[in-house]
Each structure stands twice: as C-alpha cells, then as structure tokens.
mmCIF file with all atom_site columns, C-alpha atoms in Angstrom:
data_model
loop_
_atom_site.group_PDB
_atom_site.id
_atom_site.type_symbol
_atom_site.label_atom_id
_atom_site.label_alt_id
_atom_site.label_comp_id
_atom_site.label_asym_id
_atom_site.label_entity_id
_atom_site.label_seq_id
_atom_site.pdbx_PDB_ins_code
_atom_site.Cartn_x
_atom_site.Cartn_y
_atom_site.Cartn_z
_atom_site.occupancy
_atom_site.B_iso_or_equiv
_atom_site.pdbx_formal_charge
_atom_site.auth_seq_id
_atom_site.auth_comp_id
_atom_site.auth_asym_id
_atom_site.auth_atom_id
_atom_site.pdbx_PDB_model_num
ATOM 1   C CA . MET X 1 1   ? 79.346 130.283 208.275 1.00 52.00 ? 1   MET X CA 1
ATOM 2   C CA . GLY X 1 2   ? 81.407 132.048 210.424 1.00 52.00 ? 2   GLY X CA 1
ATOM 3   C CA . GLY X 1 3   ? 83.890 132.153 212.341 1.00 50.00 ? 3   GLY X CA 1
ATOM 4   C CA . SER X 1 4   ? 86.420 133.487 215.074 1.00 50.00 ? 4   SER X CA 1
ATOM 5   C CA . LYS X 1 5   ? 89.750 135.432 215.888 1.00 54.00 ? 5   LYS X CA 1
ATOM 6   C CA . GLY X 1 6   ? 90.333 134.061 219.370 1.00 55.00 ? 6   GLY X CA 1
ATOM 7   C CA . ALA X 1 7   ? 88.089 130.952 221.059 1.00 51.00 ? 7   ALA X CA 1
ATOM 8   C CA . ILE X 1 8   ? 85.377 132.533 221.894 1.00 65.00 ? 8   ILE X CA 1
ATOM 9   C CA . GLY X 1 9   ? 83.172 132.911 219.491 1.00 67.00 ? 9   GLY X CA 1
ATOM 10  C CA . ILE X 1 10  ? 79.790 134.453 218.775 1.00 73.00 ? 10  ILE X CA 1
ATOM 11  C CA . THR X 1 11  ? 78.093 135.118 222.780 1.00 77.00 ? 11  THR X CA 1
ATOM 12  C CA . GLU X 1 12  ? 74.343 134.447 222.457 1.00 80.00 ? 12  GLU X CA 1
ATOM 13  C CA . ALA X 1 13  ? 74.182 137.835 224.637 1.00 83.00 ? 13  ALA X CA 1
ATOM 14  C CA . GLU X 1 14  ? 75.526 138.960 220.790 1.00 82.00 ? 14  GLU X CA 1
ATOM 15  C CA . ARG X 1 15  ? 73.192 137.100 219.207 1.00 81.00 ? 15  ARG X CA 1
ATOM 16  C CA . GLN X 1 16  ? 70.410 138.363 221.239 1.00 86.00 ? 16  GLN X CA 1
ATOM 17  C CA . THR X 1 17  ? 71.591 142.246 220.611 1.00 86.00 ? 17  THR X CA 1
ATOM 18  C CA . ALA X 1 18  ? 71.461 142.351 216.651 1.00 83.00 ? 18  ALA X CA 1
ATOM 19  C CA . ALA X 1 19  ? 68.187 139.721 216.909 1.00 84.00 ? 19  ALA X CA 1
ATOM 20  C CA . PHE X 1 20  ? 67.049 142.829 218.853 1.00 89.00 ? 20  PHE X CA 1
ATOM 21  C CA . THR X 1 21  ? 68.188 145.462 216.195 1.00 88.00 ? 21  THR X CA 1
ATOM 22  C CA . MET X 1 22  ? 66.673 143.979 213.743 1.00 88.00 ? 22  MET X CA 1
ATOM 23  C CA . ILE X 1 23  ? 62.934 143.539 214.659 1.00 92.00 ? 23  ILE X CA 1
ATOM 24  C CA . PRO X 1 24  ? 62.449 146.903 213.665 1.00 92.00 ? 24  PRO X CA 1
ATOM 25  C CA . ILE X 1 25  ? 63.243 146.298 210.527 1.00 92.00 ? 25  ILE X CA 1
ATOM 26  C CA . THR X 1 26  ? 61.211 142.969 210.321 1.00 92.00 ? 26  THR X CA 1
ATOM 27  C CA . GLN X 1 27  ? 58.558 144.525 211.542 1.00 95.00 ? 27  GLN X CA 1
ATOM 28  C CA . ALA X 1 28  ? 58.332 147.087 208.955 1.00 94.00 ? 28  ALA X CA 1
ATOM 29  C CA . VAL X 1 29  ? 58.569 145.137 206.215 1.00 94.00 ? 29  VAL X CA 1
ATOM 30  C CA . THR X 1 30  ? 55.665 142.633 207.852 1.00 94.00 ? 30  THR X CA 1
ATOM 31  C CA . ILE X 1 31  ? 53.489 145.669 208.248 1.00 96.00 ? 31  ILE X CA 1
ATOM 32  C CA . PHE X 1 32  ? 54.409 146.790 204.547 1.00 95.00 ? 32  PHE X CA 1
ATOM 33  C CA . VAL X 1 33  ? 52.968 143.136 202.758 1.00 95.00 ? 33  VAL X CA 1
ATOM 34  C CA . LEU X 1 34  ? 50.222 143.044 205.655 1.00 95.00 ? 34  LEU X CA 1
ATOM 35  C CA . LEU X 1 35  ? 49.016 146.674 204.525 1.00 95.00 ? 35  LEU X CA 1
ATOM 36  C CA . ALA X 1 36  ? 49.681 145.869 200.664 1.00 94.00 ? 36  ALA X CA 1
ATOM 37  C CA . GLY X 1 37  ? 47.967 142.476 200.836 1.00 93.00 ? 37  GLY X CA 1
ATOM 38  C CA . SER X 1 38  ? 44.791 144.276 202.725 1.00 95.00 ? 38  SER X CA 1
ATOM 39  C CA . ALA X 1 39  ? 44.504 146.526 200.116 1.00 92.00 ? 39  ALA X CA 1
ATOM 40  C CA . ALA X 1 40  ? 44.374 143.992 197.356 1.00 92.00 ? 40  ALA X CA 1
ATOM 41  C CA . PHE X 1 41  ? 41.548 142.428 198.792 1.00 93.00 ? 41  PHE X CA 1
ATOM 42  C CA . LYS X 1 42  ? 39.843 145.476 199.459 1.00 93.00 ? 42  LYS X CA 1
ATOM 43  C CA . TRP X 1 43  ? 40.535 145.802 196.087 1.00 89.00 ? 43  TRP X CA 1
ATOM 44  C CA . LEU X 1 44  ? 38.583 142.339 195.253 1.00 90.00 ? 44  LEU X CA 1
ATOM 45  C CA . ALA X 1 45  ? 36.097 143.788 197.670 1.00 93.00 ? 45  ALA X CA 1
ATOM 46  C CA . ASP X 1 46  ? 34.931 146.701 196.636 1.00 93.00 ? 46  ASP X CA 1
ATOM 47  C CA . GLY X 1 47  ? 33.496 144.602 193.337 1.00 90.00 ? 47  GLY X CA 1
ATOM 48  C CA . LYS X 1 48  ? 36.498 145.433 191.015 1.00 90.00 ? 48  LYS X CA 1
ATOM 49  C CA . ARG X 1 49  ? 38.195 143.033 188.833 1.00 86.00 ? 49  ARG X CA 1
ATOM 50  C CA . PRO X 1 50  ? 41.286 141.911 189.500 1.00 84.00 ? 50  PRO X CA 1
ATOM 51  C CA . PHE X 1 51  ? 42.422 142.397 185.500 1.00 86.00 ? 51  PHE X CA 1
ATOM 52  C CA . ASP X 1 52  ? 43.056 145.326 186.056 1.00 88.00 ? 52  ASP X CA 1
ATOM 53  C CA . PHE X 1 53  ? 47.124 146.808 185.787 1.00 91.00 ? 53  PHE X CA 1
ATOM 54  C CA . ASN X 1 54  ? 46.313 148.767 189.694 1.00 91.00 ? 54  ASN X CA 1
ATOM 55  C CA . PHE X 1 55  ? 45.957 145.041 191.146 1.00 92.00 ? 55  PHE X CA 1
ATOM 56  C CA . VAL X 1 56  ? 48.069 143.692 188.943 1.00 93.00 ? 56  VAL X CA 1
ATOM 57  C CA . LYS X 1 57  ? 51.203 146.558 190.783 1.00 94.00 ? 57  LYS X CA 1
ATOM 58  C CA . ILE X 1 58  ? 49.792 145.431 194.366 1.00 94.00 ? 58  ILE X CA 1
ATOM 59  C CA . ILE X 1 59  ? 50.325 142.302 193.865 1.00 94.00 ? 59  ILE X CA 1
ATOM 60  C CA . LYS X 1 60  ? 53.804 142.189 191.856 1.00 95.00 ? 60  LYS X CA 1
ATOM 61  C CA . ARG X 1 61  ? 54.990 145.515 195.002 1.00 95.00 ? 61  ARG X CA 1
ATOM 62  C CA . ILE X 1 62  ? 53.866 142.575 197.813 1.00 96.00 ? 62  ILE X CA 1
ATOM 63  C CA . SER X 1 63  ? 55.998 139.380 195.546 1.00 96.00 ? 63  SER X CA 1
ATOM 64  C CA . LEU X 1 64  ? 59.553 141.313 194.799 1.00 96.00 ? 64  LEU X CA 1
ATOM 65  C CA . THR X 1 65  ? 58.929 142.970 198.767 1.00 96.00 ? 65  THR X CA 1
ATOM 66  C CA . LEU X 1 66  ? 58.770 139.046 199.747 1.00 95.00 ? 66  LEU X CA 1
ATOM 67  C CA . MET X 1 67  ? 61.782 137.784 197.862 1.00 95.00 ? 67  MET X CA 1
ATOM 68  C CA . ILE X 1 68  ? 64.082 140.697 198.730 1.00 94.00 ? 68  ILE X CA 1
ATOM 69  C CA . SER X 1 69  ? 63.937 141.267 201.786 1.00 94.00 ? 69  SER X CA 1
ATOM 70  C CA . ASP X 1 70  ? 64.622 137.492 201.803 1.00 93.00 ? 70  ASP X CA 1
ATOM 71  C CA . ILE X 1 71  ? 67.666 137.640 200.804 1.00 92.00 ? 71  ILE X CA 1
ATOM 72  C CA . ILE X 1 72  ? 68.630 140.882 202.211 1.00 92.00 ? 72  ILE X CA 1
ATOM 73  C CA . LEU X 1 73  ? 67.058 140.580 206.093 1.00 91.00 ? 73  LEU X CA 1
ATOM 74  C CA . PRO X 1 74  ? 69.794 137.603 206.610 1.00 89.00 ? 74  PRO X CA 1
ATOM 75  C CA . LEU X 1 75  ? 72.937 139.527 204.848 1.00 88.00 ? 75  LEU X CA 1
ATOM 76  C CA . VAL X 1 76  ? 71.839 143.058 207.330 1.00 88.00 ? 76  VAL X CA 1
ATOM 77  C CA . HIS X 1 77  ? 71.480 140.220 210.458 1.00 86.00 ? 77  HIS X CA 1
ATOM 78  C CA . SER X 1 78  ? 75.575 139.407 209.395 1.00 85.00 ? 78  SER X CA 1
ATOM 79  C CA . PHE X 1 79  ? 76.647 142.808 208.872 1.00 86.00 ? 79  PHE X CA 1
ATOM 80  C CA . VAL X 1 80  ? 75.137 143.309 212.293 1.00 86.00 ? 80  VAL X CA 1
ATOM 81  C CA . LEU X 1 81  ? 76.012 140.999 214.322 1.00 84.00 ? 81  LEU X CA 1
ATOM 82  C CA . GLY X 1 82  ? 79.583 140.742 213.156 1.00 82.00 ? 82  GLY X CA 1
ATOM 83  C CA . MET X 1 83  ? 79.370 144.729 214.030 1.00 83.00 ? 83  MET X CA 1
ATOM 84  C CA . ILE X 1 84  ? 78.034 143.484 217.530 1.00 82.00 ? 84  ILE X CA 1
ATOM 85  C CA . SER X 1 85  ? 80.618 141.041 217.955 1.00 78.00 ? 85  SER X CA 1
ATOM 86  C CA . VAL X 1 86  ? 83.701 141.248 219.514 1.00 72.00 ? 86  VAL X CA 1
ATOM 87  C CA . ASP X 1 87  ? 85.153 138.086 218.730 1.00 70.00 ? 87  ASP X CA 1
ATOM 88  C CA . GLY X 1 88  ? 83.601 136.092 215.598 1.00 66.00 ? 88  GLY X CA 1
ATOM 89  C CA . TYR X 1 89  ? 81.708 137.044 212.579 1.00 69.00 ? 89  TYR X CA 1
ATOM 90  C CA . SER X 1 90  ? 78.870 135.491 211.006 1.00 70.00 ? 90  SER X CA 1
ATOM 91  C CA . LEU X 1 91  ? 77.613 134.856 207.239 1.00 76.00 ? 91  LEU X CA 1
ATOM 92  C CA . ASN X 1 92  ? 73.839 133.994 206.886 1.00 73.00 ? 92  ASN X CA 1
ATOM 93  C CA . PHE X 1 93  ? 72.556 133.236 203.306 1.00 77.00 ? 93  PHE X CA 1
ATOM 94  C CA . GLY X 1 94  ? 69.774 131.341 202.001 1.00 79.00 ? 94  GLY X CA 1
ATOM 95  C CA . PHE X 1 95  ? 66.438 131.711 200.352 1.00 83.00 ? 95  PHE X CA 1
ATOM 96  C CA . GLY X 1 96  ? 63.309 130.560 202.677 1.00 88.00 ? 96  GLY X CA 1
ATOM 97  C CA . SER X 1 97  ? 59.393 130.429 202.357 1.00 91.00 ? 97  SER X CA 1
ATOM 98  C CA . GLY X 1 98  ? 58.965 134.366 201.753 1.00 91.00 ? 98  GLY X CA 1
ATOM 99  C CA . PHE X 1 99  ? 61.291 133.945 198.616 1.00 94.00 ? 99  PHE X CA 1
ATOM 100 C CA . ILE X 1 100 ? 59.460 130.891 197.332 1.00 95.00 ? 100 ILE X CA 1
ATOM 101 C CA . MET X 1 101 ? 55.698 133.260 198.599 1.00 95.00 ? 101 MET X CA 1
ATOM 102 C CA . GLY X 1 102 ? 57.123 136.078 196.539 1.00 95.00 ? 102 GLY X CA 1
ATOM 103 C CA . VAL X 1 103 ? 57.811 134.330 193.563 1.00 96.00 ? 103 VAL X CA 1
ATOM 104 C CA . ILE X 1 104 ? 55.066 131.760 193.376 1.00 96.00 ? 104 ILE X CA 1
ATOM 105 C CA . LEU X 1 105 ? 52.690 136.294 193.654 1.00 95.00 ? 105 LEU X CA 1
ATOM 106 C CA . TYR X 1 106 ? 54.902 137.386 191.045 1.00 97.00 ? 106 TYR X CA 1
ATOM 107 C CA . VAL X 1 107 ? 54.048 134.379 188.689 1.00 96.00 ? 107 VAL X CA 1
ATOM 108 C CA . VAL X 1 108 ? 50.270 135.255 189.818 1.00 95.00 ? 108 VAL X CA 1
ATOM 109 C CA . SER X 1 109 ? 51.082 138.992 188.793 1.00 94.00 ? 109 SER X CA 1
ATOM 110 C CA . GLU X 1 110 ? 52.478 137.999 185.281 1.00 95.00 ? 110 GLU X CA 1
ATOM 111 C CA . ILE X 1 111 ? 49.606 135.303 184.509 1.00 94.00 ? 111 ILE X CA 1
ATOM 112 C CA . PHE X 1 112 ? 46.393 138.266 185.948 1.00 92.00 ? 112 PHE X CA 1
ATOM 113 C CA . ASN X 1 113 ? 48.338 140.663 183.604 1.00 93.00 ? 113 ASN X CA 1
ATOM 114 C CA . TYR X 1 114 ? 48.160 138.041 180.859 1.00 93.00 ? 114 TYR X CA 1
ATOM 115 C CA . GLY X 1 115 ? 44.782 138.219 181.331 1.00 91.00 ? 115 GLY X CA 1
ATOM 116 C CA . ILE X 1 116 ? 44.389 141.649 180.893 1.00 91.00 ? 116 ILE X CA 1
ATOM 117 C CA . GLU X 1 117 ? 46.090 141.420 177.802 1.00 90.00 ? 117 GLU X CA 1
ATOM 118 C CA . LEU X 1 118 ? 43.646 139.151 176.329 1.00 90.00 ? 118 LEU X CA 1
ATOM 119 C CA . GLN X 1 119 ? 40.928 141.143 177.679 1.00 86.00 ? 119 GLN X CA 1
ATOM 120 C CA . ASN X 1 120 ? 41.739 143.964 176.009 1.00 85.00 ? 120 ASN X CA 1
ATOM 121 C CA . LEU X 1 121 ? 42.467 141.740 172.552 1.00 86.00 ? 121 LEU X CA 1
ATOM 122 C CA . SER X 1 122 ? 39.044 140.442 172.636 1.00 81.00 ? 122 SER X CA 1
ATOM 123 C CA . ASP X 1 123 ? 37.539 143.664 173.848 1.00 77.00 ? 123 ASP X CA 1
ATOM 124 C CA . ASP X 1 124 ? 39.424 144.658 170.267 1.00 74.00 ? 124 ASP X CA 1
ATOM 125 C CA . VAL X 1 125 ? 37.856 142.032 168.433 1.00 74.00 ? 125 VAL X CA 1
ATOM 126 C CA . VAL X 1 126 ? 34.550 142.678 169.444 1.00 63.00 ? 126 VAL X CA 1
#
C-alpha cells in the first residue's frame, strides 16, 4: 500500500537509500539467528541430549526472533522509506517465510519441552 502527495511518488533512489539503511539491521538479525543455530548444533555435537531446557531455550529464541523480525523489519523499512521520501509513503506488511519457519521451530521447541516433561515423569516412576 502506498501513496503520494504529488505526481512523482517514491523514486527508485529513495527506495535504494531505504534498503541500504536497513541492511545493518537485517544482517544483525541474520547473524544472531545463525549464531544461535550454531550453538544448537554444537550442543548436539558435544553429545548433550536435545531434551534439555537450555536446548529448548535456544530453539525457542531462534523461533521468536524469526517471527518478530519477519513482522517488524518490513514495518521499519516502510517507516524509513516514508521518512526519506519527499513525495510519498509506503506501507509494507505481511507474513513471509521467516514467520512460517519461526512457527515451525516454535512447535518443535514445544515438542522437545513436552519430551522433557515425559522424561521427568518416566524418571519419577522408575
């Protein structure tokens, strides 16, 4: 959705400036997700069990970061574009693949959390 006050609208140069402004934020989110994913795989490579609260916390943190960033980053980009643009505005909102992957990872983390509860129950019975 977008609009303009005059006939020019948002120029390509303004769009490029807004995109270049968003690059550090997007890259910071990407680096965080990759480092957290690396920590999860290192956890498993060290021979630790996936049914541990720390592992679940890592997976849940990745999922929430993906979901929140997929909603917030387009809105921030629209805000930056609106601030840069002289003769127009743009609003970009929606759910993308990052949100879907975040939901899937959140479900996986809850499955692991349920597995921890079942393991504790099994240990209590034995």
